Amino acid sequence: MASRNPLLLLLFVGFFSCPDVSGLSIETDNKNVKAEEFKEAILSCKHKFSKGMSLRIEWKKIQSQGVSFVYYNSEFTGDLRGRAEMLNTGIRIRNVTRRDSGTYRCEISAKSEEGQRLGEATITLTVLVAPTTPVCEVPSSAMTGTVVQMSCKETEGSPPSEYQWYKNGVALLEKTGAGSARAANITYTMNKKSGTLLFNTVTKNDTGEYFCEASNGIGLSQKCSVKRMQVDDLNLSGIIVAVVLVALVMVLCGLGVFYAQKKGYFAKRRRTINLQVKRISSIPSPFLFRRFQPL
């Protein structure tokens, strides 16, 4: 037992002689910061320490491809250089863009007489982007009873836009159920998430001027240009007349060919051609290829 006392004494002395590395309490006013594009965003990072501590502050951005420095060695780096400033240990970003969206980490280390202290806080920044002018697809014409689908889409807005269709300047109602659809005489299905407007059986009453509006609560809503859709009945009488005329022309052509064959026109024509070929072949070659002597 006595032989183990020096080892225990060494471990005891080593434990108390090592520098103290403990956690530093880091807080933030908002873990999920949202800011409109081209405005400013503040990422707060607060701590509690005594005046005798020496601080080292770093900010990093966590991305799928790895971690990159945002604030290092008392200066900003990368895209934030010239657009950001320190607010104590937090940062203010001016003129934020959609590229600034992401997860940021504030890391603070402090040295004191008691030892080294470390702490960190993670903040998510979401840059809100107003929608752009949506692209709308509206057919210019359609036949009654057919399926017609209109589409409306824009891809820049953040959060994603919702879409509202208008007919002749009046907002279309959203189909919420079979009962309400029958009551309102709704013949279409409008999906505000995807921007589609679907007519399962379009009617002449659906003729009109259509446009779509995209909005996500950021900035002004945007709409596409007005496009007109004309719905007409299927002209059955016109189709029947056209079919009859085509059939009549085909019958006349067939009768003409039959009459020509009956009269032997094609046989006579064939004999005439064969006779001409024989006459040409019977001509002596000197007459066919006459040499002209110079005068």
PDB file of C-alpha atoms in Angstrom:
ATOM      1  CA  MET A   1       0.000   0.000   0.000  1.00  0.00           C
ATOM      2  CA  ALA A   2       2.849   2.362   0.825  1.00  0.00           C
ATOM      3  CA  SER A   3       4.259   1.943  -2.699  1.00  0.00           C
ATOM      4  CA  ARG A   4       1.097   3.438  -4.180  1.00  0.00           C
ATOM      5  CA  ASN A   5       1.202   6.625  -2.132  1.00  0.00           C
ATOM      6  CA  PRO A   6       3.701   8.466  -4.399  1.00  0.00           C
ATOM      7  CA  LEU A   7       1.498   7.773  -7.464  1.00  0.00           C
ATOM      8  CA  LEU A   8      -1.635   9.026  -5.721  1.00  0.00           C
ATOM      9  CA  LEU A   9       0.234  12.080  -4.512  1.00  0.00           C
ATOM     10  CA  LEU A  10       1.427  12.820  -8.070  1.00  0.00           C
ATOM     11  CA  LEU A  11      -2.109  12.584  -9.470  1.00  0.00           C
ATOM     12  CA  PHE A  12      -3.443  14.779  -6.685  1.00  0.00           C
ATOM     13  CA  VAL A  13      -0.847  17.481  -7.337  1.00  0.00           C
ATOM     14  CA  GLY A  14      -1.314  17.297 -11.119  1.00  0.00           C
ATOM     15  CA  PHE A  15      -5.079  17.736 -10.847  1.00  0.00           C
ATOM     16  CA  PHE A  16      -4.811  20.946  -8.888  1.00  0.00           C
ATOM     17  CA  SER A  17      -1.882  22.312 -10.913  1.00  0.00           C
ATOM     18  CA  CYS A  18      -3.681  22.078 -14.336  1.00  0.00           C
ATOM     19  CA  PRO A  19      -5.258  25.335 -15.600  1.00  0.00           C
ATOM     20  CA  ASP A  20      -9.014  25.606 -15.045  1.00  0.00           C
ATOM     21  CA  VAL A  21     -10.982  25.327 -18.321  1.00  0.00           C
ATOM     22  CA  SER A  22     -14.641  25.966 -17.649  1.00  0.00           C
ATOM     23  CA  GLY A  23     -17.651  27.100 -19.587  1.00  0.00           C
ATOM     24  CA  LEU A  24     -18.473  30.722 -20.204  1.00  0.00           C
ATOM     25  CA  SER A  25     -22.166  31.628 -20.223  1.00  0.00           C
ATOM     26  CA  ILE A  26     -23.098  33.023 -23.654  1.00  0.00           C
ATOM     27  CA  GLU A  27     -26.570  34.370 -24.408  1.00  0.00           C
ATOM     28  CA  THR A  28     -28.332  35.889 -27.385  1.00  0.00           C
ATOM     29  CA  ASP A  29     -31.426  38.060 -27.633  1.00  0.00           C
ATOM     30  CA  ASN A  30     -32.731  36.153 -30.654  1.00  0.00           C
ATOM     31  CA  LYS A  31     -31.688  32.720 -31.903  1.00  0.00           C
ATOM     32  CA  ASN A  32     -33.728  33.087 -35.112  1.00  0.00           C
ATOM     33  CA  VAL A  33     -33.154  36.455 -36.718  1.00  0.00           C
ATOM     34  CA  LYS A  34     -35.247  37.501 -39.728  1.00  0.00           C
ATOM     35  CA  ALA A  35     -34.437  40.556 -41.820  1.00  0.00           C
ATOM     36  CA  GLU A  36     -35.704  41.905 -45.109  1.00  0.00           C
ATOM     37  CA  GLU A  37     -33.287  41.977 -48.010  1.00  0.00           C
ATOM     38  CA  PHE A  38     -31.239  45.188 -48.347  1.00  0.00           C
ATOM     39  CA  LYS A  39     -31.954  46.159 -44.723  1.00  0.00           C
ATOM     40  CA  GLU A  40     -29.855  45.460 -41.617  1.00  0.00           C
ATOM     41  CA  ALA A  41     -29.669  42.483 -39.276  1.00  0.00           C
ATOM     42  CA  ILE A  42     -28.295  42.338 -35.723  1.00  0.00           C
ATOM     43  CA  LEU A  43     -26.859  39.099 -34.345  1.00  0.00           C
ATOM     44  CA  SER A  44     -26.506  39.499 -30.581  1.00  0.00           C
ATOM     45  CA  CYS A  45     -23.965  37.655 -28.452  1.00  0.00           C
ATOM     46  CA  LYS A  46     -23.783  38.441 -24.728  1.00  0.00           C
ATOM     47  CA  HIS A  47     -21.622  37.102 -21.900  1.00  0.00           C
ATOM     48  CA  LYS A  48     -20.943  37.577 -18.213  1.00  0.00           C
ATOM     49  CA  PHE A  49     -17.348  38.052 -17.202  1.00  0.00           C
ATOM     50  CA  SER A  50     -15.284  40.103 -14.786  1.00  0.00           C
ATOM     51  CA  LYS A  51     -13.286  43.098 -15.884  1.00  0.00           C
ATOM     52  CA  GLY A  52     -10.028  41.255 -15.342  1.00  0.00           C
ATOM     53  CA  MET A  53     -10.662  38.795 -18.164  1.00  0.00           C
ATOM     54  CA  SER A  54      -8.937  38.995 -21.539  1.00  0.00           C
ATOM     55  CA  LEU A  55     -11.435  38.138 -24.299  1.00  0.00           C
ATOM     56  CA  ARG A  56     -10.984  36.575 -27.705  1.00  0.00           C
ATOM     57  CA  ILE A  57     -14.049  36.904 -29.979  1.00  0.00           C
ATOM     58  CA  GLU A  58     -14.644  34.975 -33.178  1.00  0.00           C
ATOM     59  CA  TRP A  59     -17.694  34.657 -35.469  1.00  0.00           C
ATOM     60  CA  LYS A  60     -18.103  31.769 -37.883  1.00  0.00           C
ATOM     61  CA  LYS A  61     -20.674  30.775 -40.507  1.00  0.00           C
ATOM     62  CA  ILE A  62     -21.699  27.130 -40.617  1.00  0.00           C
ATOM     63  CA  GLN A  63     -22.320  25.894 -44.156  1.00  0.00           C
ATOM     64  CA  SER A  64     -22.833  22.521 -45.819  1.00  0.00           C
ATOM     65  CA  GLN A  65     -19.295  22.615 -47.243  1.00  0.00           C
ATOM     66  CA  GLY A  66     -17.765  23.496 -43.863  1.00  0.00           C
ATOM     67  CA  VAL A  67     -17.200  26.345 -41.405  1.00  0.00           C
ATOM     68  CA  SER A  68     -15.827  29.710 -42.552  1.00  0.00           C
ATOM     69  CA  PHE A  69     -14.643  32.703 -40.539  1.00  0.00           C
ATOM     70  CA  VAL A  70     -16.776  35.822 -40.465  1.00  0.00           C
ATOM     71  CA  TYR A  71     -14.879  37.754 -37.786  1.00  0.00           C
ATOM     72  CA  TYR A  72     -11.310  36.764 -36.993  1.00  0.00           C
ATOM     73  CA  ASN A  73      -8.288  38.589 -35.545  1.00  0.00           C
ATOM     74  CA  SER A  74     -10.425  41.674 -34.853  1.00  0.00           C
ATOM     75  CA  GLU A  75     -11.597  42.122 -38.446  1.00  0.00           C
ATOM     76  CA  PHE A  76     -14.387  40.931 -40.734  1.00  0.00           C
ATOM     77  CA  THR A  77     -13.652  38.660 -43.652  1.00  0.00           C
ATOM     78  CA  GLY A  78     -15.310  37.544 -46.889  1.00  0.00           C
ATOM     79  CA  ASP A  79     -18.649  39.022 -47.979  1.00  0.00           C
ATOM     80  CA  LEU A  80     -19.141  40.881 -44.689  1.00  0.00           C
ATOM     81  CA  ARG A  81     -16.010  42.964 -45.067  1.00  0.00           C
ATOM     82  CA  GLY A  82     -17.148  46.581 -45.295  1.00  0.00           C
ATOM     83  CA  ARG A  83     -20.794  45.718 -44.510  1.00  0.00           C
ATOM     84  CA  ALA A  84     -20.586  44.641 -40.874  1.00  0.00           C
ATOM     85  CA  GLU A  85     -19.509  46.168 -37.566  1.00  0.00           C
ATOM     86  CA  MET A  86     -19.133  44.948 -33.996  1.00  0.00           C
ATOM     87  CA  LEU A  87     -21.723  45.797 -31.330  1.00  0.00           C
ATOM     88  CA  ASN A  88     -19.771  44.856 -28.216  1.00  0.00           C
ATOM     89  CA  THR A  89     -19.476  41.142 -28.958  1.00  0.00           C
ATOM     90  CA  GLY A  90     -22.435  41.020 -31.376  1.00  0.00           C
ATOM     91  CA  ILE A  91     -22.438  42.102 -35.019  1.00  0.00           C
ATOM     92  CA  ARG A  92     -24.589  44.345 -37.205  1.00  0.00           C
ATOM     93  CA  ILE A  93     -24.828  43.484 -40.891  1.00  0.00           C
ATOM     94  CA  ARG A  94     -25.920  46.266 -43.243  1.00  0.00           C
ATOM     95  CA  ASN A  95     -27.568  45.763 -46.615  1.00  0.00           C
ATOM     96  CA  VAL A  96     -28.155  42.035 -46.099  1.00  0.00           C
ATOM     97  CA  THR A  97     -28.683  39.841 -49.151  1.00  0.00           C
ATOM     98  CA  ARG A  98     -30.099  36.353 -49.598  1.00  0.00           C
ATOM     99  CA  ARG A  99     -26.522  35.033 -49.605  1.00  0.00           C
ATOM    100  CA  ASP A 100     -26.186  36.083 -45.964  1.00  0.00           C
ATOM    101  CA  SER A 101     -28.847  33.587 -44.880  1.00  0.00           C
ATOM    102  CA  GLY A 102     -27.464  30.767 -42.774  1.00  0.00           C
ATOM    103  CA  THR A 103     -26.304  29.679 -39.326  1.00  0.00           C
ATOM    104  CA  TYR A 104     -23.745  31.778 -37.443  1.00  0.00           C
ATOM    105  CA  ARG A 105     -21.767  30.874 -34.324  1.00  0.00           C
ATOM    106  CA  CYS A 106     -20.354  33.307 -31.812  1.00  0.00           C
ATOM    107  CA  GLU A 107     -17.312  31.920 -29.949  1.00  0.00           C
ATOM    108  CA  ILE A 108     -15.765  33.700 -26.952  1.00  0.00           C
ATOM    109  CA  SER A 109     -12.768  32.594 -24.914  1.00  0.00           C
ATOM    110  CA  ALA A 110     -11.668  34.434 -21.786  1.00  0.00           C
ATOM    111  CA  LYS A 111      -8.480  34.234 -19.746  1.00  0.00           C
ATOM    112  CA  SER A 112      -8.499  35.021 -16.051  1.00  0.00           C
ATOM    113  CA  GLU A 113      -6.599  34.151 -12.922  1.00  0.00           C
ATOM    114  CA  GLU A 114      -8.844  31.138 -12.501  1.00  0.00           C
ATOM    115  CA  GLY A 115      -7.978  29.778 -15.950  1.00  0.00           C
ATOM    116  CA  GLN A 116      -9.401  29.603 -19.486  1.00  0.00           C
ATOM    117  CA  ARG A 117     -13.128  29.900 -20.108  1.00  0.00           C
ATOM    118  CA  LEU A 118     -14.926  29.065 -23.354  1.00  0.00           C
ATOM    119  CA  GLY A 119     -18.466  29.691 -24.576  1.00  0.00           C
ATOM    120  CA  GLU A 120     -20.485  29.848 -27.787  1.00  0.00           C
ATOM    121  CA  ALA A 121     -23.959  30.681 -29.124  1.00  0.00           C
ATOM    122  CA  THR A 122     -25.603  29.709 -32.408  1.00  0.00           C
ATOM    123  CA  ILE A 123     -27.875  32.078 -34.340  1.00  0.00           C
ATOM    124  CA  THR A 124     -29.851  31.463 -37.534  1.00  0.00           C
ATOM    125  CA  LEU A 125     -30.261  34.368 -39.962  1.00  0.00           C
ATOM    126  CA  THR A 126     -33.076  34.229 -42.523  1.00  0.00           C
ATOM    127  CA  VAL A 127     -33.135  36.963 -45.166  1.00  0.00           C
ATOM    128  CA  LEU A 128     -36.657  37.650 -46.376  1.00  0.00           C
ATOM    129  CA  VAL A 129     -36.947  38.369 -50.103  1.00  0.00           C
ATOM    130  CA  ALA A 130     -39.896  40.035 -51.832  1.00  0.00           C
ATOM    131  CA  PRO A 131     -41.426  38.175 -54.800  1.00  0.00           C
ATOM    132  CA  THR A 132     -40.613  38.999 -58.397  1.00  0.00           C
ATOM    133  CA  THR A 133     -43.062  39.219 -61.296  1.00  0.00           C
ATOM    134  CA  PRO A 134     -44.551  35.743 -61.770  1.00  0.00           C
ATOM    135  CA  VAL A 135     -44.669  33.927 -65.084  1.00  0.00           C
ATOM    136  CA  CYS A 136     -48.259  33.057 -66.082  1.00  0.00           C
ATOM    137  CA  GLU A 137     -49.415  30.593 -68.720  1.00  0.00           C
ATOM    138  CA  VAL A 138     -52.986  31.131 -69.968  1.00  0.00           C
ATOM    139  CA  PRO A 139     -54.291  29.498 -73.187  1.00  0.00           C
ATOM    140  CA  SER A 140     -55.683  32.009 -75.668  1.00  0.00           C
ATOM    141  CA  SER A 141     -58.519  29.687 -76.723  1.00  0.00           C
ATOM    142  CA  ALA A 142     -60.246  26.510 -75.635  1.00  0.00           C
ATOM    143  CA  MET A 143     -63.230  24.322 -76.550  1.00  0.00           C
ATOM    144  CA  THR A 144     -66.092  23.743 -74.150  1.00  0.00           C
ATOM    145  CA  GLY A 145     -65.910  20.521 -72.191  1.00  0.00           C
ATOM    146  CA  THR A 146     -62.121  20.240 -72.378  1.00  0.00           C
ATOM    147  CA  VAL A 147     -59.580  20.333 -69.527  1.00  0.00           C
ATOM    148  CA  VAL A 148     -57.724  23.636 -69.139  1.00  0.00           C
ATOM    149  CA  GLN A 149     -54.907  24.351 -66.671  1.00  0.00           C
ATOM    150  CA  MET A 150     -53.327  27.740 -66.027  1.00  0.00           C
ATOM    151  CA  SER A 151     -50.048  28.121 -64.151  1.00  0.00           C
ATOM    152  CA  CYS A 152     -48.375  30.925 -62.194  1.00  0.00           C
ATOM    153  CA  LYS A 153     -44.866  30.758 -60.695  1.00  0.00           C
ATOM    154  CA  GLU A 154     -42.041  32.895 -59.325  1.00  0.00           C
ATOM    155  CA  THR A 155     -38.895  31.502 -57.670  1.00  0.00           C
ATOM    156  CA  GLU A 156     -37.173  34.451 -55.970  1.00  0.00           C
ATOM    157  CA  GLY A 157     -39.438  35.071 -52.984  1.00  0.00           C
ATOM    158  CA  SER A 158     -38.443  33.928 -49.483  1.00  0.00           C
ATOM    159  CA  PRO A 159     -40.529  32.610 -47.839  1.00  0.00           C
ATOM    160  CA  PRO A 160     -42.162  30.998 -50.912  1.00  0.00           C
ATOM    161  CA  SER A 161     -44.993  33.012 -52.431  1.00  0.00           C
ATOM    162  CA  GLU A 162     -48.665  32.169 -52.459  1.00  0.00           C
ATOM    163  CA  TYR A 163     -50.718  32.849 -55.573  1.00  0.00           C
ATOM    164  CA  GLN A 164     -54.123  34.408 -56.214  1.00  0.00           C
ATOM    165  CA  TRP A 165     -55.871  34.250 -59.587  1.00  0.00           C
ATOM    166  CA  TYR A 166     -58.167  36.987 -60.911  1.00  0.00           C
ATOM    167  CA  LYS A 167     -60.787  36.921 -63.640  1.00  0.00           C
ATOM    168  CA  ASN A 168     -61.867  40.235 -65.159  1.00  0.00           C
ATOM    169  CA  GLY A 169     -60.255  42.000 -62.189  1.00  0.00           C
ATOM    170  CA  VAL A 170     -62.154  40.009 -59.532  1.00  0.00           C
ATOM    171  CA  ALA A 171     -60.374  37.586 -57.186  1.00  0.00           C
ATOM    172  CA  LEU A 172     -61.407  33.976 -57.728  1.00  0.00           C
ATOM    173  CA  LEU A 173     -62.653  32.001 -54.739  1.00  0.00           C
ATOM    174  CA  GLU A 174     -60.638  29.078 -53.477  1.00  0.00           C
ATOM    175  CA  LYS A 175     -62.420  25.742 -53.669  1.00  0.00           C
ATOM    176  CA  THR A 176     -62.580  24.393 -50.101  1.00  0.00           C
ATOM    177  CA  GLY A 177     -65.114  21.569 -50.494  1.00  0.00           C
ATOM    178  CA  ALA A 178     -67.833  20.066 -52.645  1.00  0.00           C
ATOM    179  CA  GLY A 179     -70.655  21.840 -50.809  1.00  0.00           C
ATOM    180  CA  SER A 180     -69.166  25.312 -51.023  1.00  0.00           C
ATOM    181  CA  ALA A 181     -68.194  24.677 -54.658  1.00  0.00           C
ATOM    182  CA  ARG A 182     -71.793  23.908 -55.616  1.00  0.00           C
ATOM    183  CA  ALA A 183     -73.095  26.885 -53.661  1.00  0.00           C
ATOM    184  CA  ALA A 184     -70.705  29.291 -55.366  1.00  0.00           C
ATOM    185  CA  ASN A 185     -71.013  27.533 -58.761  1.00  0.00           C
ATOM    186  CA  ILE A 186     -67.256  27.058 -58.883  1.00  0.00           C
ATOM    187  CA  THR A 187     -66.108  25.049 -61.904  1.00  0.00           C
ATOM    188  CA  TYR A 188     -62.376  25.197 -61.177  1.00  0.00           C
ATOM    189  CA  THR A 189     -59.777  24.265 -58.553  1.00  0.00           C
ATOM    190  CA  MET A 190     -57.274  26.928 -57.467  1.00  0.00           C
ATOM    191  CA  ASN A 191     -54.113  25.893 -55.597  1.00  0.00           C
ATOM    192  CA  LYS A 192     -52.591  28.914 -53.872  1.00  0.00           C
ATOM    193  CA  LYS A 193     -49.406  27.028 -52.976  1.00  0.00           C
ATOM    194  CA  SER A 194     -48.535  25.781 -56.460  1.00  0.00           C
ATOM    195  CA  GLY A 195     -50.222  28.589 -58.419  1.00  0.00           C
ATOM    196  CA  THR A 196     -52.319  26.326 -60.659  1.00  0.00           C
ATOM    197  CA  LEU A 197     -55.872  27.061 -61.806  1.00  0.00           C
ATOM    198  CA  LEU A 198     -57.550  23.920 -63.164  1.00  0.00           C
ATOM    199  CA  PHE A 199     -60.818  23.669 -65.139  1.00  0.00           C
ATOM    200  CA  ASN A 200     -61.911  20.034 -65.460  1.00  0.00           C
ATOM    201  CA  THR A 201     -64.647  20.958 -67.951  1.00  0.00           C
ATOM    202  CA  VAL A 202     -64.302  24.499 -69.190  1.00  0.00           C
ATOM    203  CA  THR A 203     -67.469  26.356 -70.283  1.00  0.00           C
ATOM    204  CA  LYS A 204     -68.234  29.479 -72.297  1.00  0.00           C
ATOM    205  CA  ASN A 205     -68.813  31.307 -69.003  1.00  0.00           C
ATOM    206  CA  ASP A 206     -65.106  30.872 -68.266  1.00  0.00           C
ATOM    207  CA  THR A 207     -64.213  33.215 -71.131  1.00  0.00           C
ATOM    208  CA  GLY A 208     -62.460  36.277 -69.765  1.00  0.00           C
ATOM    209  CA  GLU A 209     -59.243  38.084 -68.881  1.00  0.00           C
ATOM    210  CA  TYR A 210     -57.022  36.349 -66.338  1.00  0.00           C
ATOM    211  CA  PHE A 211     -53.951  37.314 -64.320  1.00  0.00           C
ATOM    212  CA  CYS A 212     -52.166  36.026 -61.224  1.00  0.00           C
ATOM    213  CA  GLU A 213     -50.696  37.801 -58.190  1.00  0.00           C
ATOM    214  CA  ALA A 214     -47.780  36.507 -56.096  1.00  0.00           C
ATOM    215  CA  SER A 215     -47.229  37.602 -52.487  1.00  0.00           C
ATOM    216  CA  ASN A 216     -45.323  36.386 -49.422  1.00  0.00           C
ATOM    217  CA  GLY A 217     -45.818  39.233 -46.956  1.00  0.00           C
ATOM    218  CA  ILE A 218     -42.503  40.870 -47.882  1.00  0.00           C
ATOM    219  CA  GLY A 219     -42.588  44.051 -49.925  1.00  0.00           C
ATOM    220  CA  LEU A 220     -45.246  44.568 -52.565  1.00  0.00           C
ATOM    221  CA  SER A 221     -47.128  41.760 -54.278  1.00  0.00           C
ATOM    222  CA  GLN A 222     -46.351  41.215 -57.950  1.00  0.00           C
ATOM    223  CA  LYS A 223     -48.686  40.267 -60.787  1.00  0.00           C
ATOM    224  CA  CYS A 224     -48.271  39.047 -64.334  1.00  0.00           C
ATOM    225  CA  SER A 225     -49.767  40.714 -67.399  1.00  0.00           C
ATOM    226  CA  VAL A 226     -53.437  40.174 -68.238  1.00  0.00           C
ATOM    227  CA  LYS A 227     -54.181  37.404 -70.743  1.00  0.00           C
ATOM    228  CA  ARG A 228     -57.520  36.586 -72.360  1.00  0.00           C
ATOM    229  CA  MET A 229     -58.945  33.090 -72.795  1.00  0.00           C
ATOM    230  CA  GLN A 230     -61.760  32.594 -75.320  1.00  0.00           C
ATOM    231  CA  VAL A 231     -63.939  29.507 -74.865  1.00  0.00           C
ATOM    232  CA  ASP A 232     -66.078  28.430 -77.849  1.00  0.00           C
ATOM    233  CA  ASP A 233     -68.490  25.596 -78.502  1.00  0.00           C
ATOM    234  CA  LEU A 234     -67.308  22.765 -80.678  1.00  0.00           C
ATOM    235  CA  ASN A 235     -68.602  23.506 -84.239  1.00  0.00           C
ATOM    236  CA  LEU A 236     -70.001  20.077 -85.101  1.00  0.00           C
ATOM    237  CA  SER A 237     -71.827  21.250 -88.248  1.00  0.00           C
ATOM    238  CA  GLY A 238     -68.643  22.756 -89.649  1.00  0.00           C
ATOM    239  CA  ILE A 239     -66.707  19.562 -88.941  1.00  0.00           C
ATOM    240  CA  ILE A 240     -69.411  17.449 -90.624  1.00  0.00           C
ATOM    241  CA  VAL A 241     -69.409  19.659 -93.727  1.00  0.00           C
ATOM    242  CA  ALA A 242     -65.626  19.466 -93.973  1.00  0.00           C
ATOM    243  CA  VAL A 243     -65.657  15.667 -93.648  1.00  0.00           C
ATOM    244  CA  VAL A 244     -68.357  15.392 -96.338  1.00  0.00           C
ATOM    245  CA  LEU A 245     -66.394  17.604 -98.736  1.00  0.00           C
ATOM    246  CA  VAL A 246     -63.208  15.587 -98.238  1.00  0.00           C
ATOM    247  CA  ALA A 247     -65.107  12.338 -98.796  1.00  0.00           C
ATOM    248  CA  LEU A 248     -66.735  13.740-101.953  1.00  0.00           C
ATOM    249  CA  VAL A 249     -63.371  14.781-103.382  1.00  0.00           C
ATOM    250  CA  MET A 250     -61.951  11.326-102.711  1.00  0.00           C
ATOM    251  CA  VAL A 251     -64.947   9.655-104.412  1.00  0.00           C
ATOM    252  CA  LEU A 252     -64.608  11.865-107.491  1.00  0.00           C
ATOM    253  CA  CYS A 253     -60.906  11.105-107.733  1.00  0.00           C
ATOM    254  CA  GLY A 254     -61.635   7.381-107.490  1.00  0.00           C
ATOM    255  CA  LEU A 255     -64.308   7.585-110.208  1.00  0.00           C
ATOM    256  CA  GLY A 256     -61.920   9.486-112.483  1.00  0.00           C
ATOM    257  CA  VAL A 257     -59.230   6.821-112.125  1.00  0.00           C
ATOM    258  CA  PHE A 258     -61.769   4.048-112.711  1.00  0.00           C
ATOM    259  CA  TYR A 259     -63.112   5.754-115.859  1.00  0.00           C
ATOM    260  CA  ALA A 260     -59.576   6.263-117.232  1.00  0.00           C
ATOM    261  CA  GLN A 261     -58.704   2.624-116.695  1.00  0.00           C
ATOM    262  CA  LYS A 262     -61.964   1.493-118.325  1.00  0.00           C
ATOM    263  CA  LYS A 263     -61.276   3.566-121.442  1.00  0.00           C
ATOM    264  CA  GLY A 264     -57.757   2.162-121.666  1.00  0.00           C
ATOM    265  CA  TYR A 265     -56.130   5.538-121.271  1.00  0.00           C
ATOM    266  CA  PHE A 266     -53.261   4.218-119.163  1.00  0.00           C
ATOM    267  CA  ALA A 267     -52.638   1.288-121.606  1.00  0.00           C
ATOM    268  CA  LYS A 268     -52.516   3.634-124.609  1.00  0.00           C
ATOM    269  CA  ARG A 269     -50.183   5.951-122.786  1.00  0.00           C
ATOM    270  CA  ARG A 270     -47.894   3.049-121.930  1.00  0.00           C
ATOM    271  CA  ARG A 271     -47.807   1.843-125.578  1.00  0.00           C
ATOM    272  CA  THR A 272     -46.990   5.347-126.819  1.00  0.00           C
ATOM    273  CA  ILE A 273     -44.050   5.604-124.440  1.00  0.00           C
ATOM    274  CA  ASN A 274     -42.720   2.167-125.461  1.00  0.00           C
ATOM    275  CA  LEU A 275     -42.994   3.103-129.152  1.00  0.00           C
ATOM    276  CA  GLN A 276     -41.022   6.293-128.649  1.00  0.00           C
ATOM    277  CA  VAL A 277     -38.312   4.367-126.832  1.00  0.00           C
ATOM    278  CA  LYS A 278     -38.045   1.871-129.734  1.00  0.00           C
ATOM    279  CA  ARG A 279     -37.797   4.674-132.321  1.00  0.00           C
ATOM    280  CA  ILE A 280     -34.991   6.323-130.425  1.00  0.00           C
ATOM    281  CA  SER A 281     -33.092   3.081-130.038  1.00  0.00           C
ATOM    282  CA  SER A 282     -33.369   2.352-133.807  1.00  0.00           C
ATOM    283  CA  ILE A 283     -31.645   5.596-134.843  1.00  0.00           C
ATOM    284  CA  PRO A 284     -27.995   4.979-135.893  1.00  0.00           C
ATOM    285  CA  SER A 285     -25.440   6.270-133.472  1.00  0.00           C
ATOM    286  CA  PRO A 286     -23.694   8.651-135.948  1.00  0.00           C
ATOM    287  CA  PHE A 287     -26.927  10.620-136.154  1.00  0.00           C
ATOM    288  CA  LEU A 288     -27.269  10.723-132.406  1.00  0.00           C
ATOM    289  CA  PHE A 289     -23.681  11.851-131.803  1.00  0.00           C
ATOM    290  CA  ARG A 290     -22.740  14.003-134.773  1.00  0.00           C
ATOM    291  CA  ARG A 291     -19.371  15.612-134.726  1.00  0.00           C
ATOM    292  CA  PHE A 292     -19.157  19.116-135.933  1.00  0.00           C
ATOM    293  CA  GLN A 293     -16.007  19.958-137.878  1.00  0.00           C
ATOM    294  CA  PRO A 294     -14.624  23.494-137.659  1.00  0.00           C
ATOM    295  CA  LEU A 295     -15.123  25.651-140.726  1.00  0.00           C
TER     296      LEU A 295
END
